[in-house]
C-alpha positions as a printed NumPy array, in Angstrom:
array([[ -97.733,    4.635,  109.418],
       [-101.643,    5.745,  109.161],
       [-102.544,    7.682,  105.798],
       [-105.861,    9.358,  105.36 ],
       [-108.275,    8.406,  102.892],
       [-108.798,   10.273,   99.618],
       [-111.718,   13.003,   99.888],
       [-113.716,   11.115,   97.243],
       [-113.793,    8.081,   99.15 ],
       [-113.961,    9.666,  102.657],
       [-117.225,   11.344,  101.111],
       [-118.426,    7.762,  100.326],
       [-117.727,    6.604,  103.531],
       [-119.875,    9.347,  105.065],
       [-123.016,    9.002,  102.348],
       [-123.222,    5.119,  102.256],
       [-121.431,    4.032,  105.819],
       [-118.792,    2.377,  103.974],
       [-115.777,    2.067,  106.24 ],
       [-112.234,    1.908,  104.847],
       [-109.511,    0.26 ,  106.619],
       [-107.5  ,    3.162,  107.874],
       [-104.022,    1.699,  107.029],
       [-103.236,    2.334,  103.556],
       [ -99.782,    1.044,  103.606],
       [-100.705,   -2.062,  101.897],
       [-103.444,   -0.82 ,   99.763],
       [-103.437,   -1.516,   95.838],
       [-101.831,    1.108,   93.59 ],
       [-102.452,    1.32 ,   89.792],
       [-101.459,    4.161,   87.461],
       [-100.696,    6.201,   90.218],
       [-104.399,    5.629,   91.694],
       [-104.387,    4.128,   95.261],
       [-107.308,    2.222,   96.743],
       [-107.732,    0.777,  100.577],
       [-107.326,   -3.056,  101.173],
       [-110.853,   -3.205,  102.452],
       [-114.068,   -1.369,  102.616],
       [-117.073,   -2.354,  104.756],
       [-120.623,   -2.262,  103.146],
       [-123.644,   -3.29 ,  105.235],
       [-121.77 ,   -5.025,  107.888],
       [-119.761,   -6.867,  105.24 ],
       [-116.01 ,   -6.431,  104.938],
       [-115.049,   -6.313,  101.323],
       [-111.532,   -6.752,  100.032],
       [-109.834,   -5.167,   97.106],
       [-109.939,   -8.072,   94.529],
       [-108.159,   -6.237,   91.757],
       [-107.26 ,   -2.84 ,   89.884],
       [-107.206,   -2.638,   86.247],
       [-106.596,    0.109,   83.667],
       [-109.099,    1.143,   81.105],
       [-107.028,    2.574,   77.927],
       [-108.806,    4.615,   75.131],
       [-107.914,    5.029,   71.219],
       [-105.2  ,    3.455,   69.092],
       [-102.772,    5.158,   71.311],
       [-103.932,    3.413,   74.465],
       [-104.223,    6.394,   76.479],
       [-105.192,    5.566,   79.842],
       [-108.792,    6.908,   80.708],
       [-109.509,    5.557,   84.284],
       [-108.473,    2.972,   86.883],
       [-111.238,    0.39 ,   88.067],
       [-111.064,   -1.335,   91.276],
       [-113.267,   -4.349,   92.417],
       [-114.25 ,   -5.306,   96.001],
       [-115.544,   -8.553,   96.826],
       [-116.41 ,  -10.488,  100.042],
       [-113.335,  -12.801,   99.305],
       [-110.873,  -12.746,   96.443],
       [-111.253,  -14.592,   93.499],
       [-109.617,  -14.671,   89.993],
       [-112.442,  -16.537,   88.449],
       [-115.232,  -14.303,   86.914],
       [-117.929,  -16.742,   87.28 ],
       [-117.088,  -17.082,   90.99 ],
       [-116.828,  -13.191,   91.319],
       [-120.46 ,  -12.495,   89.869],
       [-121.856,  -15.639,   91.783],
       [-120.523,  -14.823,   95.146],
       [-123.041,  -14.129,   97.802],
       [-123.125,  -10.665,   99.498],
       [-122.369,   -6.854,   98.594],
       [-119.676,   -6.032,   96.055],
       [-118.401,   -2.548,   94.914],
       [-116.849,   -1.287,   91.875],
       [-115.15 ,    2.199,   91.655],
       [-113.785,    3.706,   88.593],
       [-111.217,    6.786,   89.024],
       [-110.63 ,    8.72 ,   85.892],
       [-107.103,    9.941,   84.904],
       [-108.204,   11.976,   82.284],
       [-110.961,   14.778,   81.865],
       [-113.928,   14.299,   79.518],
       [-116.756,   16.258,   78.475],
       [-120.552,   14.752,   79.131],
       [-121.033,   13.577,   75.484],
       [-117.489,   11.571,   75.679],
       [-118.658,    9.947,   79.218],
       [-122.094,    9.122,   77.606],
       [-120.403,    7.503,   74.358],
       [-118.391,    5.34 ,   77.068],
       [-121.188,    4.132,   78.537],
       [-123.087,    3.505,   75.323],
       [-120.496,    1.779,   73.867],
       [-119.984,   -0.568,   76.827],
       [-124.066,   -1.094,   76.993],
       [-123.856,   -1.983,   73.158],
       [-120.943,   -4.672,   73.479],
       [-122.46 ,   -6.306,   76.267],
       [-126.098,   -6.415,   74.551],
       [-124.551,   -7.859,   71.484],
       [-123.537,  -10.8  ,   73.236],
       [-126.164,  -11.067,   75.789],
       [-129.677,  -11.085,   76.405],
       [-130.564,   -7.449,   77.7  ],
       [-133.831,   -7.495,   79.337],
       [-136.382,   -4.559,   79.286],
       [-135.671,   -4.143,   82.883],
       [-131.722,   -3.72 ,   81.902],
       [-132.597,   -1.107,   79.486],
       [-134.776,    1.02 ,   81.819],
       [-132.048,    0.6  ,   84.571],
       [-129.551,    1.531,   81.924],
       [-131.569,    4.702,   81.201],
       [-131.807,    5.82 ,   84.505],
       [-127.902,    5.209,   85.012],
       [-127.353,    7.473,   81.801],
       [-129.101,   10.022,   83.296],
       [-126.509,   10.538,   86.169],
       [-123.805,   11.171,   83.454],
       [-121.932,   14.196,   83.764],
       [-118.215,   15.723,   82.622],
       [-115.417,   14.458,   84.461],
       [-111.989,   15.827,   85.43 ],
       [-108.876,   14.078,   86.67 ],
       [-109.433,   12.399,   90.053],
       [-113.261,   12.284,   89.568],
       [-114.565,    8.877,   90.89 ],
       [-117.626,    6.811,   89.799],
       [-118.62 ,    4.18 ,   92.165],
       [-121.079,    1.246,   92.07 ],
       [-122.443,   -0.534,   95.4  ],
       [-124.175,   -3.659,   94.237],
       [-126.338,   -5.276,   96.996],
       [-129.053,   -7.6  ,   97.213],
       [-131.529,   -4.553,   96.93 ],
       [-130.141,   -3.029,   93.749],
       [-127.245,   -0.646,   92.728],
       [-126.198,    2.556,   94.268],
       [-124.347,    4.793,   92.147],
       [-122.063,    7.497,   93.248],
       [-120.216,   10.217,   91.845],
       [-117.245,   11.5  ,   94.003],
       [-118.901,   10.101,   97.212],
       [-122.228,   11.19 ,   96.764],
       [-125.142,    9.007,   96.019],
       [-126.789,   10.306,   92.443],
       [-129.017,    7.6  ,   92.045],
       [-130.251,    4.168,   93.109],
       [-131.572,    1.515,   90.811],
       [-133.862,   -0.922,   92.684],
       [-132.795,   -3.883,   90.423],
       [-130.747,   -6.546,   91.843],
       [-130.305,   -8.019,   88.268],
       [-128.578,   -4.884,   86.74 ],
       [-125.898,   -4.899,   89.575],
       [-124.922,   -8.123,   88.311],
       [-125.182,   -6.843,   84.516],
       [-122.693,   -3.868,   85.505],
       [-120.246,   -6.326,   87.065],
       [-120.629,   -8.788,   84.247],
       [-120.125,   -6.196,   81.727],
       [-116.537,   -5.316,   83.131],
       [-115.76 ,   -9.103,   83.96 ],
       [-117.442,  -11.508,   81.617],
       [-116.746,  -12.507,   78.17 ],
       [-117.345,   -8.802,   76.896],
       [-115.325,   -6.415,   78.989],
       [-114.43 ,   -2.866,   77.604],
       [-110.597,   -4.283,   77.429],
       [-108.904,   -7.614,   78.673],
       [-106.428,   -5.37 ,   80.436],
       [-109.436,   -3.861,   82.729],
       [-110.989,   -7.427,   83.296],
       [-107.593,   -9.073,   83.997],
       [-106.646,   -6.141,   86.318],
       [-110.037,   -6.293,   88.388],
       [-109.725,  -10.207,   88.444],
       [-106.168,   -9.689,   90.042],
       [-104.356,  -11.249,   86.976],
       [-102.165,   -8.316,   86.151],
       [ -99.104,   -7.045,   88.143],
       [-100.03 ,   -3.407,   89.616]])
């Protein structure tokens, strides 16, 4: 049976000419969030590599579900980062949060990453531009990062909110979730397809 795309992803399709496979019967589902099996970005078909949950606080309250799309599946972070071609990362929020809470989420991730890696001046400029797009979120809101050889397109509920013309920053964004300093191991393992749905 053919199921329609969610409104958020349908908007992303229109804005960025990203085509999702219309049959979601075998799409990934995590914590009540469903993502399509495939996306097509700039003529390249990306497959859903994995989905993970990001939990917050000591009570492990689920905050958002992440979904990673790659040209081909892999459970190896290094291979995912070095793989040629476009990649996509989506975060669908499970809970609402004020703008300062979302801002702090990004800052905490950046500080953790830069504490273990060399963050360049270019990274810092790009991150400030990214912070300028932060807004309050409601359950079901979705942030997306489309990483290509020309940079990073940042989406919010399907609409492009900015484009960062720095391909290296795209790798930084992905590495901050997939590498040695992820927001949580549960999220990283899920994105790499290592956890059950």
